[in-house]
């Protein structure tokens, strides 16, 4: 059998026919590893591959496409993120930290689809018994005759199995465990991962079967590992959340078949992942507490607006460098806002330890929460309860309040939940003027 030698960079996946000390793509040294690629044994037996298709051009209007070609998963949070369901023949990479719930989500989708259609779940990580146990936890009364399960990690075997069973969808959990003897190199190495992915992509396109690949990604390993696949797949989904909270967010980072600004929200509980259609129940902490240090804001995730509680705690520091701890917001942003509070509003914050937390395990990158963060810190520092107020505005370095996109939509959401007191750049031009006014009142509630 003919074989070819190639060198693959373990950092970025760059391929070269000869050895190089430094990778020209990512600039890392000594990362190229030799791979022996034998001519693939895998042949696609389908109507397309037997005769070579003649190349031709078509008019756009001649090409038939109907939205019916999408498969609905039964979870509207997932279908919305995908832009209306899974497109036939597409390849989706579901990436996320280990243990975040990727296998659970796909098992749930698989069980749902298997009520009517054949679903193939190939696991290289767990035994069939383990998956059975988990499926019992998720749905007690499922008739799983259509749910086909295989525990293996040979790329070529998985390939043949999809071809033989022709399921409605196939799930590969995970791409890092797939390994082919056509290549030297361990499973999980860039060469193996790329080989497996490109085989599955070819298969999906030829048979019209959508394939979902799972990829474990650690925060440090954004580029290495399965992220080298992001340009190969049609859709890249990210499943994320803080491990210690139950909130999980499904985001789309790339989608050839839909928008990339939708999110799906779930909560992980004893019987799997539950869709959260009304996220306020998670993100609003204790509604009835009137303790200082809590202010609400309305954040946008994709096109959805959520009300979220920001909590702050300030205490006298015993350290020469007081502590600044940020959970759910960027620490740099917190430092910047503290500097504004100190310099522009003359709040004696420099000797205080400051802790800021976003309730419910959400991560805010939206600068419209700036004002709520500042007011929560002020509320804790001065012991003024502000817990039923909403603040929506970006704060500039000079203490000016700035308008935020989708302001009307955010306000509507706040009013829907019954909140009437909204602080924003509409009413106040600067943070010092607002804080001066609030300092004169003891409580707003
Ligand atoms: P899993 O889907 O195995 O994560 P991944 O495939 O992303 O590595 O999820 C594992 C975690 O989810 C594990 O810590 C247990 C938890 N879990 C629940 O809390 N409830 C459940 O019903 C299930 C199935 C898992
Ligand atoms: Mg898993």
PDB file of C-alpha atoms in Angstrom, residues 109-386:
ATOM      1  CA  UNK A 109     -31.161  14.974  21.674  1.00  0.00           C
ATOM      2  CA  UNK A 110     -30.476  11.437  20.452  1.00  0.00           C
ATOM      3  CA  UNK A 111     -33.113   9.888  22.723  1.00  0.00           C
ATOM      4  CA  UNK A 112     -35.639  12.449  21.567  1.00  0.00           C
ATOM      5  CA  UNK A 113     -35.001  11.853  17.863  1.00  0.00           C
ATOM      6  CA  UNK A 114     -34.961   8.090  18.322  1.00  0.00           C
ATOM      7  CA  UNK A 115     -38.656   8.147  19.168  1.00  0.00           C
ATOM      8  CA  UNK A 116     -39.270   8.213  15.417  1.00  0.00           C
ATOM      9  CA  UNK A 117     -35.937   7.724  13.663  1.00  0.00           C
ATOM     10  CA  UNK A 118     -32.705   5.794  13.838  1.00  0.00           C
ATOM     11  CA  UNK A 119     -29.931   7.552  15.757  1.00  0.00           C
ATOM     12  CA  UNK A 120     -26.350   6.298  15.979  1.00  0.00           C
ATOM     13  CA  UNK A 121     -24.254   7.239  19.005  1.00  0.00           C
ATOM     14  CA  UNK A 122     -20.587   6.264  18.815  1.00  0.00           C
ATOM     15  CA  UNK A 123     -18.717   6.709  22.063  1.00  0.00           C
ATOM     16  CA  UNK A 124     -14.994   6.344  22.457  1.00  0.00           C
ATOM     17  CA  UNK A 125     -15.127   7.501  26.067  1.00  0.00           C
ATOM     18  CA  UNK A 126     -17.780   5.513  27.834  1.00  0.00           C
ATOM     19  CA  UNK A 127     -18.900   1.903  27.754  1.00  0.00           C
ATOM     20  CA  UNK A 128     -22.336   0.954  26.484  1.00  0.00           C
ATOM     21  CA  UNK A 129     -23.425   0.172  30.068  1.00  0.00           C
ATOM     22  CA  UNK A 130     -22.419   3.616  31.283  1.00  0.00           C
ATOM     23  CA  UNK A 131     -24.457   5.261  28.533  1.00  0.00           C
ATOM     24  CA  UNK A 132     -27.427   3.024  29.268  1.00  0.00           C
ATOM     25  CA  UNK A 133     -27.221   4.039  32.918  1.00  0.00           C
ATOM     26  CA  UNK A 134     -27.175   7.689  31.999  1.00  0.00           C
ATOM     27  CA  UNK A 135     -30.096   7.296  29.609  1.00  0.00           C
ATOM     28  CA  UNK A 136     -32.142   5.763  32.463  1.00  0.00           C
ATOM     29  CA  UNK A 137     -31.372   8.831  34.527  1.00  0.00           C
ATOM     30  CA  UNK A 138     -32.564  11.127  31.769  1.00  0.00           C
ATOM     31  CA  UNK A 139     -35.726   9.366  30.683  1.00  0.00           C
ATOM     32  CA  UNK A 140     -37.160   6.449  32.588  1.00  0.00           C
ATOM     33  CA  UNK A 141     -39.693   5.291  30.062  1.00  0.00           C
ATOM     34  CA  UNK A 142     -37.816   5.599  26.792  1.00  0.00           C
ATOM     35  CA  UNK A 143     -38.310   2.848  24.247  1.00  0.00           C
ATOM     36  CA  UNK A 144     -34.870   2.920  22.796  1.00  0.00           C
ATOM     37  CA  UNK A 145     -35.147   0.464  19.925  1.00  0.00           C
ATOM     38  CA  UNK A 146     -34.053   3.107  17.467  1.00  0.00           C
ATOM     39  CA  UNK A 147     -31.142   4.325  19.531  1.00  0.00           C
ATOM     40  CA  UNK A 148     -28.076   2.491  18.256  1.00  0.00           C
ATOM     41  CA  UNK A 149     -25.007   2.555  20.408  1.00  0.00           C
ATOM     42  CA  UNK A 150     -21.419   1.582  19.731  1.00  0.00           C
ATOM     43  CA  UNK A 151     -18.463   1.907  22.018  1.00  0.00           C
ATOM     44  CA  UNK A 152     -15.366   2.062  19.840  1.00  0.00           C
ATOM     45  CA  UNK A 153     -12.532   4.365  18.903  1.00  0.00           C
ATOM     46  CA  UNK A 154     -11.437   3.287  15.475  1.00  0.00           C
ATOM     47  CA  UNK A 155     -12.165   5.995  12.919  1.00  0.00           C
ATOM     48  CA  UNK A 156     -12.539   3.527  10.066  1.00  0.00           C
ATOM     49  CA  UNK A 157     -14.887   1.283  12.034  1.00  0.00           C
ATOM     50  CA  UNK A 158     -17.018   4.256  13.023  1.00  0.00           C
ATOM     51  CA  UNK A 159     -17.069   5.319   9.385  1.00  0.00           C
ATOM     52  CA  UNK A 160     -18.262   1.909   8.230  1.00  0.00           C
ATOM     53  CA  UNK A 161     -20.868   1.760  10.954  1.00  0.00           C
ATOM     54  CA  UNK A 162     -22.456   5.047   9.862  1.00  0.00           C
ATOM     55  CA  UNK A 163     -22.472   3.835   6.263  1.00  0.00           C
ATOM     56  CA  UNK A 164     -24.075   0.535   7.209  1.00  0.00           C
ATOM     57  CA  UNK A 165     -26.754   1.796   9.581  1.00  0.00           C
ATOM     58  CA  UNK A 166     -27.588   5.047   7.713  1.00  0.00           C
ATOM     59  CA  UNK A 167     -29.074   6.811  10.758  1.00  0.00           C
ATOM     60  CA  UNK A 168     -30.969  10.109  10.769  1.00  0.00           C
ATOM     61  CA  UNK A 169     -28.064  11.602  12.679  1.00  0.00           C
ATOM     62  CA  UNK A 170     -24.748  10.252  13.931  1.00  0.00           C
ATOM     63  CA  UNK A 171     -22.960  11.419  17.061  1.00  0.00           C
ATOM     64  CA  UNK A 172     -19.218  10.918  17.611  1.00  0.00           C
ATOM     65  CA  UNK A 173     -18.231  11.355  21.266  1.00  0.00           C
ATOM     66  CA  UNK A 174     -15.481  12.492  21.151  1.00  0.00           C
ATOM     67  CA  UNK A 175     -13.332  13.334  18.145  1.00  0.00           C
ATOM     68  CA  UNK A 176     -10.242  13.164  20.392  1.00  0.00           C
ATOM     69  CA  UNK A 177     -10.762   9.485  21.107  1.00  0.00           C
ATOM     70  CA  UNK A 178     -10.975   8.515  17.438  1.00  0.00           C
ATOM     71  CA  UNK A 179      -7.864   6.910  16.075  1.00  0.00           C
ATOM     72  CA  UNK A 180      -6.931   5.278  12.804  1.00  0.00           C
ATOM     73  CA  UNK A 181      -4.125   2.848  12.172  1.00  0.00           C
ATOM     74  CA  UNK A 182      -3.572   4.508   8.800  1.00  0.00           C
ATOM     75  CA  UNK A 183      -1.754   7.208  10.726  1.00  0.00           C
ATOM     76  CA  UNK A 184       0.985   6.981  13.259  1.00  0.00           C
ATOM     77  CA  UNK A 185       0.345   9.147  16.292  1.00  0.00           C
ATOM     78  CA  UNK A 186      -1.897   8.723  19.300  1.00  0.00           C
ATOM     79  CA  UNK A 187      -5.586   9.529  19.467  1.00  0.00           C
ATOM     80  CA  UNK A 188      -6.097  13.174  20.266  1.00  0.00           C
ATOM     81  CA  UNK A 189      -3.029  14.291  18.306  1.00  0.00           C
ATOM     82  CA  UNK A 190      -3.686  16.934  15.698  1.00  0.00           C
ATOM     83  CA  UNK A 191      -3.047  14.525  12.834  1.00  0.00           C
ATOM     84  CA  UNK A 192      -5.524  11.913  14.116  1.00  0.00           C
ATOM     85  CA  UNK A 193      -8.167  14.497  14.960  1.00  0.00           C
ATOM     86  CA  UNK A 194      -7.916  16.091  11.540  1.00  0.00           C
ATOM     87  CA  UNK A 195      -7.969  12.788   9.740  1.00  0.00           C
ATOM     88  CA  UNK A 196     -11.037  11.608  11.657  1.00  0.00           C
ATOM     89  CA  UNK A 197     -12.844  14.902  11.122  1.00  0.00           C
ATOM     90  CA  UNK A 198     -12.146  15.059   7.409  1.00  0.00           C
ATOM     91  CA  UNK A 199     -13.342  11.450   6.963  1.00  0.00           C
ATOM     92  CA  UNK A 200     -16.593  12.200   8.795  1.00  0.00           C
ATOM     93  CA  UNK A 201     -17.119  15.448   6.880  1.00  0.00           C
ATOM     94  CA  UNK A 202     -16.730  13.628   3.564  1.00  0.00           C
ATOM     95  CA  UNK A 203     -19.178  10.969   4.716  1.00  0.00           C
ATOM     96  CA  UNK A 204     -21.755  13.466   5.943  1.00  0.00           C
ATOM     97  CA  UNK A 205     -21.708  15.318   2.638  1.00  0.00           C
ATOM     98  CA  UNK A 206     -21.973  12.173   0.534  1.00  0.00           C
ATOM     99  CA  UNK A 207     -24.693  10.400   2.486  1.00  0.00           C
ATOM    100  CA  UNK A 208     -26.573  13.535   3.559  1.00  0.00           C
ATOM    101  CA  UNK A 209     -26.389  12.390   7.196  1.00  0.00           C
ATOM    102  CA  UNK A 210     -25.656  15.122   9.731  1.00  0.00           C
ATOM    103  CA  UNK A 211     -22.804  14.236  12.061  1.00  0.00           C
ATOM    104  CA  UNK A 212     -22.214  15.871  15.441  1.00  0.00           C
ATOM    105  CA  UNK A 213     -18.632  15.715  16.706  1.00  0.00           C
ATOM    106  CA  UNK A 214     -17.799  16.322  20.359  1.00  0.00           C
ATOM    107  CA  UNK A 215     -14.555  18.123  21.118  1.00  0.00           C
ATOM    108  CA  UNK A 216     -13.102  18.705  24.582  1.00  0.00           C
ATOM    109  CA  UNK A 217     -11.522  22.097  24.859  1.00  0.00           C
ATOM    110  CA  UNK A 218      -9.785  23.533  27.851  1.00  0.00           C
ATOM    111  CA  UNK A 219      -9.543  27.276  28.330  1.00  0.00           C
ATOM    112  CA  UNK A 220      -5.782  27.189  27.644  1.00  0.00           C
ATOM    113  CA  UNK A 221      -6.153  24.942  24.638  1.00  0.00           C
ATOM    114  CA  UNK A 222      -8.269  27.175  22.459  1.00  0.00           C
ATOM    115  CA  UNK A 223      -6.048  26.710  19.420  1.00  0.00           C
ATOM    116  CA  UNK A 224      -4.708  23.230  19.889  1.00  0.00           C
ATOM    117  CA  UNK A 225      -6.787  20.090  19.682  1.00  0.00           C
ATOM    118  CA  UNK A 226     -10.214  20.238  18.148  1.00  0.00           C
ATOM    119  CA  UNK A 227     -10.173  23.966  17.563  1.00  0.00           C
ATOM    120  CA  UNK A 228      -8.059  23.298  14.463  1.00  0.00           C
ATOM    121  CA  UNK A 229     -11.268  21.814  13.107  1.00  0.00           C
ATOM    122  CA  UNK A 230     -13.278  24.982  13.397  1.00  0.00           C
ATOM    123  CA  UNK A 231     -12.641  25.980   9.802  1.00  0.00           C
ATOM    124  CA  UNK A 232     -13.515  22.510   8.505  1.00  0.00           C
ATOM    125  CA  UNK A 233     -16.931  22.042  10.117  1.00  0.00           C
ATOM    126  CA  UNK A 234     -20.157  23.797   9.102  1.00  0.00           C
ATOM    127  CA  UNK A 235     -21.169  24.774  12.588  1.00  0.00           C
ATOM    128  CA  UNK A 236     -19.164  25.310  15.746  1.00  0.00           C
ATOM    129  CA  UNK A 237     -21.128  25.287  18.964  1.00  0.00           C
ATOM    130  CA  UNK A 238     -19.715  26.035  22.387  1.00  0.00           C
ATOM    131  CA  UNK A 239     -21.236  24.663  25.551  1.00  0.00           C
ATOM    132  CA  UNK A 240     -20.139  26.639  28.569  1.00  0.00           C
ATOM    133  CA  UNK A 241     -20.900  27.466  32.166  1.00  0.00           C
ATOM    134  CA  UNK A 242     -19.232  27.697  35.534  1.00  0.00           C
ATOM    135  CA  UNK A 243     -18.819  24.129  36.823  1.00  0.00           C
ATOM    136  CA  UNK A 244     -20.081  24.948  40.313  1.00  0.00           C
ATOM    137  CA  UNK A 245     -23.363  26.424  39.127  1.00  0.00           C
ATOM    138  CA  UNK A 246     -26.020  24.598  37.161  1.00  0.00           C
ATOM    139  CA  UNK A 247     -26.380  27.166  34.370  1.00  0.00           C
ATOM    140  CA  UNK A 248     -25.176  26.034  30.947  1.00  0.00           C
ATOM    141  CA  UNK A 249     -25.153  28.190  27.828  1.00  0.00           C
ATOM    142  CA  UNK A 250     -25.040  26.920  24.262  1.00  0.00           C
ATOM    143  CA  UNK A 251     -23.542  29.418  21.848  1.00  0.00           C
ATOM    144  CA  UNK A 252     -22.808  29.287  18.178  1.00  0.00           C
ATOM    145  CA  UNK A 253     -19.406  30.636  17.159  1.00  0.00           C
ATOM    146  CA  UNK A 254     -19.709  29.751  13.523  1.00  0.00           C
ATOM    147  CA  UNK A 255     -22.706  28.672  11.508  1.00  0.00           C
ATOM    148  CA  UNK A 256     -22.913  28.273   7.749  1.00  0.00           C
ATOM    149  CA  UNK A 257     -26.675  27.790   8.071  1.00  0.00           C
ATOM    150  CA  UNK A 258     -27.838  30.419  10.514  1.00  0.00           C
ATOM    151  CA  UNK A 259     -27.077  33.444  12.645  1.00  0.00           C
ATOM    152  CA  UNK A 260     -24.388  33.300  15.281  1.00  0.00           C
ATOM    153  CA  UNK A 261     -25.971  35.509  17.875  1.00  0.00           C
ATOM    154  CA  UNK A 262     -28.495  33.145  19.419  1.00  0.00           C
ATOM    155  CA  UNK A 263     -27.925  31.396  22.727  1.00  0.00           C
ATOM    156  CA  UNK A 264     -29.653  28.472  24.380  1.00  0.00           C
ATOM    157  CA  UNK A 265     -29.895  28.297  28.154  1.00  0.00           C
ATOM    158  CA  UNK A 266     -30.058  25.123  30.210  1.00  0.00           C
ATOM    159  CA  UNK A 267     -29.816  24.030  33.801  1.00  0.00           C
ATOM    160  CA  UNK A 268     -28.049  20.787  34.725  1.00  0.00           C
ATOM    161  CA  UNK A 269     -30.046  18.902  37.318  1.00  0.00           C
ATOM    162  CA  UNK A 270     -30.436  15.329  38.581  1.00  0.00           C
ATOM    163  CA  UNK A 271     -32.227  14.145  35.489  1.00  0.00           C
ATOM    164  CA  UNK A 272     -30.119  15.825  32.853  1.00  0.00           C
ATOM    165  CA  UNK A 273     -30.326  19.205  31.173  1.00  0.00           C
ATOM    166  CA  UNK A 274     -33.533  21.203  31.389  1.00  0.00           C
ATOM    167  CA  UNK A 275     -34.286  24.026  28.966  1.00  0.00           C
ATOM    168  CA  UNK A 276     -34.664  27.396  30.608  1.00  0.00           C
ATOM    169  CA  UNK A 277     -37.086  29.494  28.627  1.00  0.00           C
ATOM    170  CA  UNK A 278     -37.462  32.063  31.384  1.00  0.00           C
ATOM    171  CA  UNK A 279     -33.899  32.638  32.603  1.00  0.00           C
ATOM    172  CA  UNK A 280     -34.755  35.248  35.215  1.00  0.00           C
ATOM    173  CA  UNK A 281     -35.574  32.479  37.674  1.00  0.00           C
ATOM    174  CA  UNK A 282     -31.866  31.584  37.579  1.00  0.00           C
ATOM    175  CA  UNK A 283     -30.228  34.968  37.258  1.00  0.00           C
ATOM    176  CA  UNK A 284     -32.228  36.900  39.786  1.00  0.00           C
ATOM    177  CA  UNK A 285     -30.984  35.905  43.199  1.00  0.00           C
ATOM    178  CA  UNK A 286     -33.158  36.364  46.283  1.00  0.00           C
ATOM    179  CA  UNK A 287     -35.902  38.734  45.154  1.00  0.00           C
ATOM    180  CA  UNK A 288     -37.108  39.636  48.621  1.00  0.00           C
ATOM    181  CA  UNK A 289     -33.825  40.425  50.293  1.00  0.00           C
ATOM    182  CA  UNK A 290     -33.179  44.088  50.700  1.00  0.00           C
ATOM    183  CA  UNK A 291     -29.524  43.903  51.641  1.00  0.00           C
ATOM    184  CA  UNK A 292     -27.164  46.628  50.385  1.00  0.00           C
ATOM    185  CA  UNK A 293     -24.799  45.535  47.627  1.00  0.00           C
ATOM    186  CA  UNK A 294     -27.291  44.255  45.072  1.00  0.00           C
ATOM    187  CA  UNK A 295     -28.330  46.046  41.861  1.00  0.00           C
ATOM    188  CA  UNK A 296     -30.010  44.629  38.752  1.00  0.00           C
ATOM    189  CA  UNK A 297     -29.116  45.126  35.143  1.00  0.00           C
ATOM    190  CA  UNK A 298     -30.477  43.888  31.825  1.00  0.00           C
ATOM    191  CA  UNK A 299     -27.927  42.170  29.634  1.00  0.00           C
ATOM    192  CA  UNK A 300     -28.232  41.001  26.038  1.00  0.00           C
ATOM    193  CA  UNK A 301     -27.241  37.515  24.970  1.00  0.00           C
ATOM    194  CA  UNK A 302     -27.701  37.345  21.239  1.00  0.00           C
ATOM    195  CA  UNK A 303     -31.097  38.825  20.617  1.00  0.00           C
ATOM    196  CA  UNK A 304     -32.477  37.955  24.069  1.00  0.00           C
ATOM    197  CA  UNK A 305     -32.583  40.313  27.010  1.00  0.00           C
ATOM    198  CA  UNK A 306     -32.134  38.972  30.557  1.00  0.00           C
ATOM    199  CA  UNK A 307     -32.377  40.674  33.893  1.00  0.00           C
ATOM    200  CA  UNK A 308     -29.384  39.746  36.042  1.00  0.00           C
ATOM    201  CA  UNK A 309     -28.450  40.544  39.614  1.00  0.00           C
ATOM    202  CA  UNK A 310     -25.018  42.023  40.328  1.00  0.00           C
ATOM    203  CA  UNK A 311     -23.773  41.640  43.893  1.00  0.00           C
ATOM    204  CA  UNK A 312     -20.914  43.540  45.481  1.00  0.00           C
ATOM    205  CA  UNK A 313     -19.313  43.380  48.879  1.00  0.00           C
ATOM    206  CA  UNK A 314     -16.806  45.888  50.237  1.00  0.00           C
ATOM    207  CA  UNK A 315     -14.893  45.387  53.483  1.00  0.00           C
ATOM    208  CA  UNK A 316     -11.867  47.113  55.040  1.00  0.00           C
ATOM    209  CA  UNK A 317      -8.713  45.472  53.826  1.00  0.00           C
ATOM    210  CA  UNK A 318      -5.855  44.394  56.013  1.00  0.00           C
ATOM    211  CA  UNK A 319      -3.601  44.008  53.009  1.00  0.00           C
ATOM    212  CA  UNK A 320      -1.302  46.632  51.506  1.00  0.00           C
ATOM    213  CA  UNK A 321      -2.747  45.658  48.104  1.00  0.00           C
ATOM    214  CA  UNK A 322      -6.499  45.277  48.695  1.00  0.00           C
ATOM    215  CA  UNK A 323      -8.197  42.327  47.034  1.00  0.00           C
ATOM    216  CA  UNK A 324     -10.365  42.724  43.971  1.00  0.00           C
ATOM    217  CA  UNK A 325     -12.285  39.567  43.160  1.00  0.00           C
ATOM    218  CA  UNK A 326     -14.532  39.398  40.102  1.00  0.00           C
ATOM    219  CA  UNK A 327     -16.867  36.480  39.356  1.00  0.00           C
ATOM    220  CA  UNK A 328     -18.711  36.675  36.063  1.00  0.00           C
ATOM    221  CA  UNK A 329     -17.154  39.958  34.945  1.00  0.00           C
ATOM    222  CA  UNK A 330     -13.714  40.806  33.646  1.00  0.00           C
ATOM    223  CA  UNK A 331     -11.295  41.668  36.442  1.00  0.00           C
ATOM    224  CA  UNK A 332      -9.697  44.456  34.374  1.00  0.00           C
ATOM    225  CA  UNK A 333     -13.105  46.033  33.903  1.00  0.00           C
ATOM    226  CA  UNK A 334     -13.670  45.933  37.678  1.00  0.00           C
ATOM    227  CA  UNK A 335     -10.330  47.659  38.346  1.00  0.00           C
ATOM    228  CA  UNK A 336     -11.207  50.341  35.815  1.00  0.00           C
ATOM    229  CA  UNK A 337     -14.631  50.998  37.338  1.00  0.00           C
ATOM    230  CA  UNK A 338     -13.090  51.158  40.825  1.00  0.00           C
ATOM    231  CA  UNK A 339     -10.642  53.779  39.587  1.00  0.00           C
ATOM    232  CA  UNK A 340     -13.542  55.826  38.188  1.00  0.00           C
ATOM    233  CA  UNK A 341     -15.446  55.534  41.503  1.00  0.00           C
ATOM    234  CA  UNK A 342     -12.377  56.660  43.421  1.00  0.00           C
ATOM    235  CA  UNK A 343     -11.236  59.510  41.207  1.00  0.00           C
ATOM    236  CA  UNK A 344     -14.458  60.881  39.740  1.00  0.00           C
ATOM    237  CA  UNK A 345     -16.918  60.117  42.548  1.00  0.00           C
ATOM    238  CA  UNK A 346     -14.415  60.502  45.417  1.00  0.00           C
ATOM    239  CA  UNK A 347     -15.456  57.243  47.035  1.00  0.00           C
ATOM    240  CA  UNK A 348     -12.818  55.994  49.523  1.00  0.00           C
ATOM    241  CA  UNK A 349     -12.507  52.631  47.801  1.00  0.00           C
ATOM    242  CA  UNK A 350      -8.708  52.277  47.710  1.00  0.00           C
ATOM    243  CA  UNK A 351      -8.437  50.727  51.177  1.00  0.00           C
ATOM    244  CA  UNK A 352     -11.272  48.281  50.667  1.00  0.00           C
ATOM    245  CA  UNK A 353     -11.384  44.676  49.522  1.00  0.00           C
ATOM    246  CA  UNK A 354     -13.983  44.507  46.762  1.00  0.00           C
ATOM    247  CA  UNK A 355     -15.832  41.380  45.655  1.00  0.00           C
ATOM    248  CA  UNK A 356     -18.237  41.411  42.704  1.00  0.00           C
ATOM    249  CA  UNK A 357     -20.386  38.494  41.654  1.00  0.00           C
ATOM    250  CA  UNK A 358     -22.960  37.903  38.911  1.00  0.00           C
ATOM    251  CA  UNK A 359     -25.798  35.767  40.286  1.00  0.00           C
ATOM    252  CA  UNK A 360     -26.625  32.505  38.544  1.00  0.00           C
ATOM    253  CA  UNK A 361     -23.224  31.791  36.999  1.00  0.00           C
ATOM    254  CA  UNK A 362     -23.606  34.016  33.943  1.00  0.00           C
ATOM    255  CA  UNK A 363     -20.553  35.707  32.436  1.00  0.00           C
ATOM    256  CA  UNK A 364     -21.160  39.304  31.362  1.00  0.00           C
ATOM    257  CA  UNK A 365     -19.083  40.847  28.623  1.00  0.00           C
ATOM    258  CA  UNK A 366     -21.668  43.503  27.894  1.00  0.00           C
ATOM    259  CA  UNK A 367     -20.413  46.939  29.069  1.00  0.00           C
ATOM    260  CA  UNK A 368     -23.991  48.031  29.734  1.00  0.00           C
ATOM    261  CA  UNK A 369     -23.603  46.400  33.158  1.00  0.00           C
ATOM    262  CA  UNK A 370     -20.921  48.982  34.165  1.00  0.00           C
ATOM    263  CA  UNK A 371     -23.381  51.238  35.938  1.00  0.00           C
ATOM    264  CA  UNK A 372     -24.955  48.359  37.865  1.00  0.00           C
ATOM    265  CA  UNK A 373     -21.492  47.211  39.013  1.00  0.00           C
ATOM    266  CA  UNK A 374     -20.624  50.747  40.199  1.00  0.00           C
ATOM    267  CA  UNK A 375     -23.941  51.169  41.996  1.00  0.00           C
ATOM    268  CA  UNK A 376     -23.668  47.759  43.666  1.00  0.00           C
ATOM    269  CA  UNK A 377     -20.228  48.708  45.020  1.00  0.00           C
ATOM    270  CA  UNK A 378     -21.552  52.094  46.140  1.00  0.00           C
ATOM    271  CA  UNK A 379     -24.569  50.447  47.764  1.00  0.00           C
ATOM    272  CA  UNK A 380     -22.381  48.067  49.768  1.00  0.00           C
ATOM    273  CA  UNK A 381     -19.897  50.796  50.720  1.00  0.00           C
ATOM    274  CA  UNK A 382     -22.527  53.263  51.945  1.00  0.00           C
ATOM    275  CA  UNK A 383     -24.991  50.664  53.206  1.00  0.00           C
ATOM    276  CA  UNK A 384     -27.791  51.960  51.012  1.00  0.00           C
ATOM    277  CA  UNK A 385     -30.101  49.206  49.728  1.00  0.00           C
ATOM    278  CA  UNK A 386     -30.778  49.480  45.995  1.00  0.00           C
TER     279      UNK A 386
END
